[in-house]
Short mmCIF file of N, CA, C and O in Angstrom, two decimals:
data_model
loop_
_atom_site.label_atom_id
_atom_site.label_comp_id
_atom_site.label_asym_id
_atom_site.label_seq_id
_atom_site.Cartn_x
_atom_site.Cartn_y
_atom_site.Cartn_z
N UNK A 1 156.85 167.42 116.85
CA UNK A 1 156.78 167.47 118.29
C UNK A 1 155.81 166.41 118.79
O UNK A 1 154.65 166.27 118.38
N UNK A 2 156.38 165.72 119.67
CA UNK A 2 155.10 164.81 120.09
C UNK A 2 154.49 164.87 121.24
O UNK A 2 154.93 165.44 122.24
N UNK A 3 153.54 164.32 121.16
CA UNK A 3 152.35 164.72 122.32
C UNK A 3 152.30 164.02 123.54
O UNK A 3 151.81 162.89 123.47
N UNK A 4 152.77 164.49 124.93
CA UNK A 4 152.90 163.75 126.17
C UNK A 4 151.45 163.47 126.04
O UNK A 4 150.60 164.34 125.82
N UNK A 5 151.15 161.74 126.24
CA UNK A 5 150.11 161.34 126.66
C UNK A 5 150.25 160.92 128.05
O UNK A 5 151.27 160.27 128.29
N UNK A 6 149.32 161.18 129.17
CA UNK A 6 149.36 160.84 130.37
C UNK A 6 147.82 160.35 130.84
O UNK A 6 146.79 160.70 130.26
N UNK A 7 147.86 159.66 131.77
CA UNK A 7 146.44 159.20 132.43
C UNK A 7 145.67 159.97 133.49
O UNK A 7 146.04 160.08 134.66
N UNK A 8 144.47 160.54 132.94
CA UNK A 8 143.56 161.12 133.26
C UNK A 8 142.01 160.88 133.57
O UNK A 8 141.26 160.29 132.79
N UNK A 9 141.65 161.39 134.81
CA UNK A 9 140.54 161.24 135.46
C UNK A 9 138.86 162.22 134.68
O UNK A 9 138.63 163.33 135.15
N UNK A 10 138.04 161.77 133.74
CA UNK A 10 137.35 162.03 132.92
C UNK A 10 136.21 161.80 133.37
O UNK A 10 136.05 160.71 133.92
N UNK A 11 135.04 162.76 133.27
CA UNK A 11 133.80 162.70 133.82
C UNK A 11 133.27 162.96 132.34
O UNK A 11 133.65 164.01 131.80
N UNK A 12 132.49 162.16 131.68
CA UNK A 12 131.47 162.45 130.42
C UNK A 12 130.00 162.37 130.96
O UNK A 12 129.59 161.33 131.50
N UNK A 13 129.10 163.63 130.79
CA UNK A 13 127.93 164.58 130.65
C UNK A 13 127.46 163.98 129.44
O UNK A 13 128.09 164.36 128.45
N UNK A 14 126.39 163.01 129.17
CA UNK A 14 125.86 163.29 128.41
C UNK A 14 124.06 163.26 128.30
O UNK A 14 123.34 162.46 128.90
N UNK A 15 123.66 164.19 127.49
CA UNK A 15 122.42 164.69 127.34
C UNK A 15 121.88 163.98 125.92
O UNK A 15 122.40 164.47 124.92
N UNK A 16 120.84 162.84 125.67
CA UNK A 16 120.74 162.50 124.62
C UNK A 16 118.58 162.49 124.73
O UNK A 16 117.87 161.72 125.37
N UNK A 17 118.48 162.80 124.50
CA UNK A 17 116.69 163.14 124.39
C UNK A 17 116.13 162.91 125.79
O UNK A 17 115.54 161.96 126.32
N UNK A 18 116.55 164.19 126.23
CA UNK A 18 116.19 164.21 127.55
C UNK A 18 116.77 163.15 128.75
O UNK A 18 116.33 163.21 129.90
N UNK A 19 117.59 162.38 128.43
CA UNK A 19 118.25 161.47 129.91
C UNK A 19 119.49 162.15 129.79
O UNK A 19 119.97 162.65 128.77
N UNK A 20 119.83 162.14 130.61
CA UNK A 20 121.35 162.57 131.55
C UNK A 20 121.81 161.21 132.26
O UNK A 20 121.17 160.30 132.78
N UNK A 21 123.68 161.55 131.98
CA UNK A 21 123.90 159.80 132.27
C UNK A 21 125.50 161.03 132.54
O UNK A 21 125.79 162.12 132.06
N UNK A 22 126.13 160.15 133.49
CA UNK A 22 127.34 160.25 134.02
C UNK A 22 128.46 159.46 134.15
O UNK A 22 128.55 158.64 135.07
N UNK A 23 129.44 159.63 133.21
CA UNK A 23 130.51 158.06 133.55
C UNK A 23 132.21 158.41 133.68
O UNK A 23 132.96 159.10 132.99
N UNK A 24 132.41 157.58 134.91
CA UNK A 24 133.86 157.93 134.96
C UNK A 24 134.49 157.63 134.23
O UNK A 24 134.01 156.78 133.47
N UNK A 25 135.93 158.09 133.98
CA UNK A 25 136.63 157.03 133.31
C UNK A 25 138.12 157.81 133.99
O UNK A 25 138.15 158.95 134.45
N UNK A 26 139.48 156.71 133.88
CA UNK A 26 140.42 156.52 133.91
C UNK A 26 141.32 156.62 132.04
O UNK A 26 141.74 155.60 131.49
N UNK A 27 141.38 157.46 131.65
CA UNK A 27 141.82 156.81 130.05
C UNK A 27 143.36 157.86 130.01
O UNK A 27 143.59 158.87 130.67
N UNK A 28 144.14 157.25 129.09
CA UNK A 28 145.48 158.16 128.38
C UNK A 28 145.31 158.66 127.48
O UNK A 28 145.06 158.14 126.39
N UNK A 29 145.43 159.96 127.79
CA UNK A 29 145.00 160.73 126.57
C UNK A 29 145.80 162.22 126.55
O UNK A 29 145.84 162.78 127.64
N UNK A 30 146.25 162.72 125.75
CA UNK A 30 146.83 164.29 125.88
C UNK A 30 145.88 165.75 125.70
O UNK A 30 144.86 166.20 125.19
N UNK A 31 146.79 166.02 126.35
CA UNK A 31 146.05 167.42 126.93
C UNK A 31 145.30 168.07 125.52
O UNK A 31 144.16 168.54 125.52
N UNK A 32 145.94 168.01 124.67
CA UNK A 32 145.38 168.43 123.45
C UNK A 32 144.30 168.40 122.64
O UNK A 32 143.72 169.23 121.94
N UNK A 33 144.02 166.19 123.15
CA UNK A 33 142.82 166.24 122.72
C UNK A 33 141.95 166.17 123.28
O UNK A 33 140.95 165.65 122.78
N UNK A 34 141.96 166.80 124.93
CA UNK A 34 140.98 166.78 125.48
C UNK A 34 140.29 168.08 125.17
O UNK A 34 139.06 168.13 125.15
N UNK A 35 141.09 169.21 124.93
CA UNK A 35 140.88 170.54 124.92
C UNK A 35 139.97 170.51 123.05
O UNK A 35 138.88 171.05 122.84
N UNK A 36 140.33 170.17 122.57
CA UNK A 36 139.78 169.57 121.16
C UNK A 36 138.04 169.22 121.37
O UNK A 36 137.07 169.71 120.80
N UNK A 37 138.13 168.31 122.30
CA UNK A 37 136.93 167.55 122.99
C UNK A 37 136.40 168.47 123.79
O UNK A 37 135.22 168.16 123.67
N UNK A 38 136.41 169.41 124.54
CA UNK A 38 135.60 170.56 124.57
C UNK A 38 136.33 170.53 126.38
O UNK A 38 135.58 171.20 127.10
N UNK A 39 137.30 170.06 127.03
CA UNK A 39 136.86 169.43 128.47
C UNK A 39 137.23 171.01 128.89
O UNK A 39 137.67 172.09 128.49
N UNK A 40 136.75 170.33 129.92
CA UNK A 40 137.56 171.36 131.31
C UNK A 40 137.90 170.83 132.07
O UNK A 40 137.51 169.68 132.30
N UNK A 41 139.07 171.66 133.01
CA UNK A 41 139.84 171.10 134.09
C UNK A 41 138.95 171.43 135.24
O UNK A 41 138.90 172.66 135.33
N UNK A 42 138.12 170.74 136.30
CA UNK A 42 137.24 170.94 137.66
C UNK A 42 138.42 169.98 138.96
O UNK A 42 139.34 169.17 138.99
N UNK A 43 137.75 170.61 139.63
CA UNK A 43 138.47 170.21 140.92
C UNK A 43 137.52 169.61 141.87
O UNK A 43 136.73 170.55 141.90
N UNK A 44 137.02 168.72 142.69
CA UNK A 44 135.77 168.47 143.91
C UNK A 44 136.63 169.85 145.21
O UNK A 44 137.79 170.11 145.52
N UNK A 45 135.65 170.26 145.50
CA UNK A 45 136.17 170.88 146.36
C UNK A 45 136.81 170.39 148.06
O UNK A 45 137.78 170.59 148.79
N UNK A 46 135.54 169.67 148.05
CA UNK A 46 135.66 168.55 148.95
C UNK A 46 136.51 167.96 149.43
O UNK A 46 136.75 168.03 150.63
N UNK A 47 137.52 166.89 148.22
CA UNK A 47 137.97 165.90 148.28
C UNK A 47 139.46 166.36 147.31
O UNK A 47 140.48 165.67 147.40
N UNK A 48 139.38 167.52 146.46
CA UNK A 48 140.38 168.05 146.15
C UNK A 48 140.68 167.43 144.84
O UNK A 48 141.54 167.95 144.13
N UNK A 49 139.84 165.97 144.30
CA UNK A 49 140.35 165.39 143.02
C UNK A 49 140.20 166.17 142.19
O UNK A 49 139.42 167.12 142.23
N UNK A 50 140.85 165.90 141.38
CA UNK A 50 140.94 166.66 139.73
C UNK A 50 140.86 165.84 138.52
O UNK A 50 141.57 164.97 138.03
N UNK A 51 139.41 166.58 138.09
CA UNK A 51 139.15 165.81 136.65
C UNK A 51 138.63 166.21 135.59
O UNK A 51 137.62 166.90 135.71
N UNK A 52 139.06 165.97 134.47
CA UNK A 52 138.55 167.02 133.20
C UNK A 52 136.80 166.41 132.81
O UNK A 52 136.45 165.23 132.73
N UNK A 53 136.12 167.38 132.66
CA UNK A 53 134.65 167.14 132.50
C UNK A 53 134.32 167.57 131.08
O UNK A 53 134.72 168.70 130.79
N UNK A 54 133.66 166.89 130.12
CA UNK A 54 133.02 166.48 128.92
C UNK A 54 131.68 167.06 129.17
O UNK A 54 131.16 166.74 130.24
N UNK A 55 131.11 167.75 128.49
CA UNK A 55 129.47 167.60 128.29
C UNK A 55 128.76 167.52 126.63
O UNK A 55 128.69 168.34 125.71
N UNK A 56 128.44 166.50 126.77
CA UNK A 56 128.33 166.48 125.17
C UNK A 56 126.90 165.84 124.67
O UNK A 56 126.34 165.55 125.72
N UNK A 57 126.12 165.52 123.69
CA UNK A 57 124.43 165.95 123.44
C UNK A 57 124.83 164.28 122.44
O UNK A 57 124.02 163.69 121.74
N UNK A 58 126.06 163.93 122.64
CA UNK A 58 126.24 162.45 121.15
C UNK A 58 127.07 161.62 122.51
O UNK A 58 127.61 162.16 123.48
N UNK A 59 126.99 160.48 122.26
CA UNK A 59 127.50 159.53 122.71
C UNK A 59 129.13 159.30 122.63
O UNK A 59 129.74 159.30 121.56
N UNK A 60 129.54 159.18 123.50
CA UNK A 60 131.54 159.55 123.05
C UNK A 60 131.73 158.44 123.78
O UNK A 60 131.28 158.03 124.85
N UNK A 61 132.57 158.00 122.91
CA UNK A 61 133.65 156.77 123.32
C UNK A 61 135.19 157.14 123.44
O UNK A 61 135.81 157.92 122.72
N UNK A 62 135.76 156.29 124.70
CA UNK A 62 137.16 156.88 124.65
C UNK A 62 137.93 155.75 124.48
O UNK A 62 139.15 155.85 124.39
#
C-alpha cells in the first residue's frame, strides 16, 4: 500500500539547553510519518490555519 504524500504546514518546537527556537516549514510528507514524529494536528484560532506541531529536545531536519 502506498503512502499519499501531500504538502504540509509544520511548526518545529525545539528545546535544546534551555533556548527555545520556532521554525516554519512547508515540506511533503505523509501523515504517517508525521504521527511517527510525535506531531499534532493545531488549528490558529484566529486565522483558522492548520498545522501539525513538533516539539522535540534534538534538532530535526526535514
Amino acid at each position: 500500500m502506498a503512502w499519499k504524500v501531500t504538502e504540509k504546514n509544520i511548526k518545529i518546537h525545539t528545546i535544546i539547553d534551555g533556548i527555545h527556537s520556532v521554525e516554519d516549514r512547508k515540506v511533503a510528507i505523509s501523515y504517517r510519518k508525521l504521527k511517527a514524529l510525535g506531531a499534532k494536528r493545531r488549528i490558529y484560532k484566529d486565522t483558522k490555519e492548520v498545522f501539525f506541531f513538533i516539539e522535540t529536545d534534538y534538532d530535526l531536519t526535514l
